[in-house]
Short mmCIF file of C-alpha atoms in Angstrom, two decimals:
data_model
loop_
_atom_site.label_atom_id
_atom_site.label_comp_id
_atom_site.label_asym_id
_atom_site.label_seq_id
_atom_site.Cartn_x
_atom_site.Cartn_y
_atom_site.Cartn_z
CA HIS A 1 28.16 15.94 15.91
CA PRO A 2 24.18 15.67 14.60
CA HIS A 3 24.71 18.21 11.88
CA HIS A 4 27.53 15.86 10.37
CA HIS A 5 25.00 13.33 9.88
CA ARG A 6 22.20 15.30 8.61
CA ARG A 7 25.11 16.86 5.96
CA HIS A 8 25.98 12.99 5.32
CA ARG A 9 22.20 12.00 5.20
CA SER A 10 21.82 14.96 2.79
CA ARG A 11 24.46 13.99 0.05
CA ARG A 12 22.39 10.54 -0.16
CA SER A 13 19.27 11.79 -1.02
CA ILE A 14 18.05 10.42 2.44
CA THR A 15 14.95 12.92 3.65
CA LEU A 16 15.92 15.11 6.23
CA PRO A 17 13.37 15.77 8.85
CA PRO A 18 14.65 17.67 11.74
CA LEU A 19 17.06 16.70 14.23
CA SER A 20 16.45 17.33 18.53
CA LEU A 21 18.04 16.87 21.66
CA GLN A 22 16.04 14.60 23.86
CA VAL A 23 15.63 14.23 27.25
CA MET A 24 18.60 11.42 28.08
CA PRO A 25 21.98 12.56 28.57
CA GLY A 26 23.72 12.48 24.94
CA GLN A 27 20.54 11.58 23.16
CA TRP A 28 19.30 13.59 19.52
CA GLU A 29 16.73 12.31 17.89
CA TYR A 30 16.49 12.19 14.18
CA GLN A 31 13.93 11.20 11.86
CA VAL A 32 13.57 9.13 8.45
CA GLY A 33 10.91 9.67 5.80
CA PRO A 34 8.10 10.52 4.81
CA CYS A 35 8.66 7.48 2.40
CA VAL A 36 6.95 4.98 0.42
CA GLY A 37 6.75 0.95 2.00
CA ILE A 38 9.77 -0.45 2.24
CA ALA A 39 11.98 2.34 1.57
CA GLY A 40 11.57 3.54 5.23
CA ALA A 41 13.58 0.91 6.28
CA ASP A 42 16.51 0.99 4.00
CA GLU A 43 16.61 4.72 4.49
CA MET A 44 17.07 4.19 8.31
CA MET A 45 19.77 1.55 7.93
CA VAL A 46 21.47 3.59 5.69
CA SER A 47 20.95 6.47 7.87
CA ARG A 48 22.66 4.33 11.04
CA TYR A 49 25.22 3.55 9.07
CA ILE A 50 26.15 7.33 8.31
CA LEU A 51 25.45 7.85 12.10
CA GLN A 52 28.14 5.04 12.87
CA ARG A 53 30.82 6.32 10.34
CA VAL A 54 30.48 9.95 11.31
CA CYS A 55 30.98 9.11 14.89
CA GLU A 56 34.38 7.37 14.24
CA ASP A 57 35.39 10.71 13.17
CA PHE A 58 35.14 11.67 16.21
CA GLY A 59 35.89 9.12 18.56
CA VAL A 60 32.57 8.77 19.98
CA HIS A 61 30.68 5.77 20.36
CA CYS A 62 26.84 5.29 19.76
CA THR A 63 24.61 3.20 20.63
CA PHE A 64 20.67 2.11 19.50
CA ASP A 65 20.14 0.69 22.94
CA PRO A 66 16.65 1.92 24.27
CA LYS A 67 17.62 2.35 27.69
CA PRO A 68 21.83 2.73 27.78
CA ILE A 69 21.56 4.83 30.47
CA SER A 70 19.22 3.79 33.63
CA GLY A 71 17.48 6.54 35.49
CA ASP A 72 14.42 9.18 35.96
CA TRP A 73 14.38 9.64 32.46
CA ASN A 74 12.93 8.66 28.33
CA GLY A 75 14.92 5.80 26.94
CA ALA A 76 15.02 5.26 23.03
CA GLY A 77 12.62 4.87 20.72
CA CYS A 78 12.03 4.24 17.16
CA HIS A 79 8.82 5.73 16.75
CA THR A 80 7.28 4.48 13.74
CA ASN A 81 4.69 7.23 11.95
CA PHE A 82 2.78 5.50 8.97
CA SER A 83 -0.56 5.65 7.35
CA THR A 84 -2.41 3.87 3.98
CA GLU A 85 -3.32 5.97 1.28
CA LYS A 86 -6.74 5.17 2.47
CA MET A 87 -6.47 6.74 5.83
CA ARG A 88 -4.74 10.15 4.16
CA LYS A 89 -8.48 10.52 2.59
CA GLU A 90 -12.05 11.92 3.74
CA GLY A 91 -13.19 8.97 6.54
CA GLY A 92 -9.61 8.01 7.15
CA TYR A 93 -10.26 8.18 10.50
CA ALA A 94 -12.64 4.80 11.12
CA LEU A 95 -9.79 3.39 8.94
CA ILE A 96 -7.25 4.26 11.51
CA GLU A 97 -8.79 3.41 14.76
CA GLU A 98 -9.09 -0.46 12.75
CA ALA A 99 -5.81 -0.41 12.31
CA ILE A 100 -5.06 0.56 15.69
CA ARG A 101 -7.30 -2.26 17.33
CA ARG A 102 -5.45 -4.72 14.99
CA LEU A 103 -2.60 -3.54 16.21
CA GLY A 104 -3.75 -4.47 20.20
CA ALA A 105 -5.18 -7.46 18.62
CA LYS A 106 -1.46 -8.76 18.07
CA HIS A 107 0.53 -6.30 20.66
CA ALA A 108 2.21 -9.34 22.34
CA ALA A 109 3.78 -10.62 18.73
CA HIS A 110 4.16 -6.73 18.21
CA ILE A 111 6.58 -6.40 21.41
CA ALA A 112 8.33 -9.45 20.78
CA ALA A 113 9.86 -8.29 17.56
CA TYR A 114 9.84 -4.17 18.53
CA GLY A 115 13.59 -4.62 19.81
CA GLU A 116 15.97 -5.87 22.51
CA GLY A 117 16.32 -4.36 26.41
CA ASN A 118 12.25 -2.80 25.14
CA GLU A 119 11.10 -3.58 28.72
CA ARG A 120 13.60 -1.12 30.71
CA ARG A 121 12.06 1.57 28.02
CA LEU A 122 8.34 0.42 27.82
CA THR A 123 7.62 1.01 31.92
CA GLY A 124 4.76 3.29 32.11
CA LYS A 125 6.47 6.42 33.02
CA HIS A 126 8.31 8.92 30.82
CA GLU A 127 6.18 9.06 27.97
CA THR A 128 5.95 5.66 27.65
CA ALA A 129 2.86 2.69 28.25
CA SER A 130 3.80 -0.40 30.32
CA ILE A 131 5.20 -2.95 27.46
CA ASN A 132 2.18 -5.41 29.18
CA ASP A 133 -0.26 -3.29 28.17
CA PHE A 134 -2.11 -1.83 25.02
CA SER A 135 -3.48 1.70 24.96
CA TYR A 136 -4.28 4.37 22.23
CA GLY A 137 -5.21 8.01 22.29
CA VAL A 138 -5.06 11.58 20.66
CA ALA A 139 -2.47 13.15 21.71
CA ASN A 140 -1.26 10.89 24.17
CA ARG A 141 2.44 9.95 24.60
CA GLY A 142 1.81 7.65 27.32
CA CYS A 143 0.13 5.39 24.92
CA SER A 144 1.33 2.59 22.63
CA ILE A 145 -0.16 4.16 19.62
CA ARG A 146 -0.48 7.69 19.14
CA ILE A 147 -3.31 9.41 17.03
CA PRO A 148 -1.98 13.01 16.28
CA ARG A 149 -4.06 15.93 17.17
CA SER A 150 -3.99 17.39 13.60
CA THR A 151 -5.64 13.70 12.68
CA ASP A 152 -8.07 13.37 15.01
CA ALA A 153 -9.08 17.33 13.80
CA ASP A 154 -9.17 16.48 9.94
CA GLY A 155 -10.39 12.70 10.25
CA TYR A 156 -8.02 11.88 8.74
CA GLY A 157 -4.19 11.41 8.71
CA TYR A 158 -1.64 9.04 10.27
CA LEU A 159 -0.59 7.49 13.55
CA GLU A 160 2.37 6.51 15.59
CA ASP A 161 3.49 3.31 17.18
CA ARG A 162 4.82 4.51 19.88
CA ARG A 163 6.21 0.23 20.65
CA PRO A 164 9.09 0.44 18.88
CA ALA A 165 12.84 0.60 20.43
CA SER A 166 15.36 2.52 19.14
CA ASN A 167 17.58 -0.92 18.44
CA MET A 168 14.55 -2.43 16.29
CA ASP A 169 14.93 -3.98 12.48
CA PRO A 170 13.37 -1.74 10.30
CA TYR A 171 11.88 -4.15 7.76
CA VAL A 172 10.37 -6.15 10.86
CA VAL A 173 8.26 -3.53 11.98
CA THR A 174 7.39 -1.68 8.60
CA GLY A 175 6.83 -5.94 7.80
CA MET A 176 4.69 -6.91 10.66
CA ILE A 177 2.66 -3.39 10.63
CA PHE A 178 1.90 -4.58 7.25
CA GLU A 179 0.58 -7.75 7.93
CA THR A 180 -1.31 -6.81 11.15
CA ILE A 181 -3.05 -3.82 9.40
CA LYS A 182 -4.69 -5.43 6.52
CA GLU A 183 -8.03 -6.07 6.47
CA GLY A 184 -9.96 -9.06 8.14
CA ASN A 185 -6.99 -9.45 10.66
CA GLU A 186 -8.73 -9.89 14.23
CA GLN A 187 -9.47 -6.93 16.15
CA LEU A 188 -9.19 -5.52 19.96
CA ASP A 189 -12.07 -4.34 21.64
CA ILE A 190 -10.40 -1.02 23.10
CA LYS A 191 -11.35 2.53 23.97
CA ALA A 192 -9.25 5.41 23.16
CA THR A 193 -7.08 7.44 26.38
CA SER A 194 -6.85 10.70 24.54
CA VAL A 195 -5.49 14.12 25.84
CA LYS A 196 -8.10 16.80 25.99
CA LEU A 197 -7.01 20.45 25.25
CA ALA A 198 -6.64 22.74 28.09
#
């Protein structure tokens, strides 16, 4: 039961944003964070361990496969929200866009490291971008990178890499993002495809 997982996580001082039921049958989402640096990867690994032990207690199987049941619905990702201190301050939006262009320049390398079977999830349908294309936009869940509407409105904040699969290695993903967004790295020339408010 998802709430048992939450209770066990709270006993181990893992940060506890809410749980939510998802589109695919039997699919639940939980979040880890906010965390500083590699602590997010540590908490993800511990939370996965706890989830597997709770499932054993209930006699059910859990999987981290990005599309364990084929069908006309969303797969399972591990959307990775992140920021630097400078991104969270006045003028941070320009740094967020620079980081996005750097991520775009290394798209293929990130995809190769973002989890096995991700090609079954990143189809360009069901709130994903195609695995072959890099895109970003404000409030656009069909992009590789989503800028939250609040970040756009404030001019600073964080961004969400929507490409990692649910079976990703959080240490690899954290390390790749950090290395890729460093100043001086190559940037892709790309424009945003944002969702407009109605």
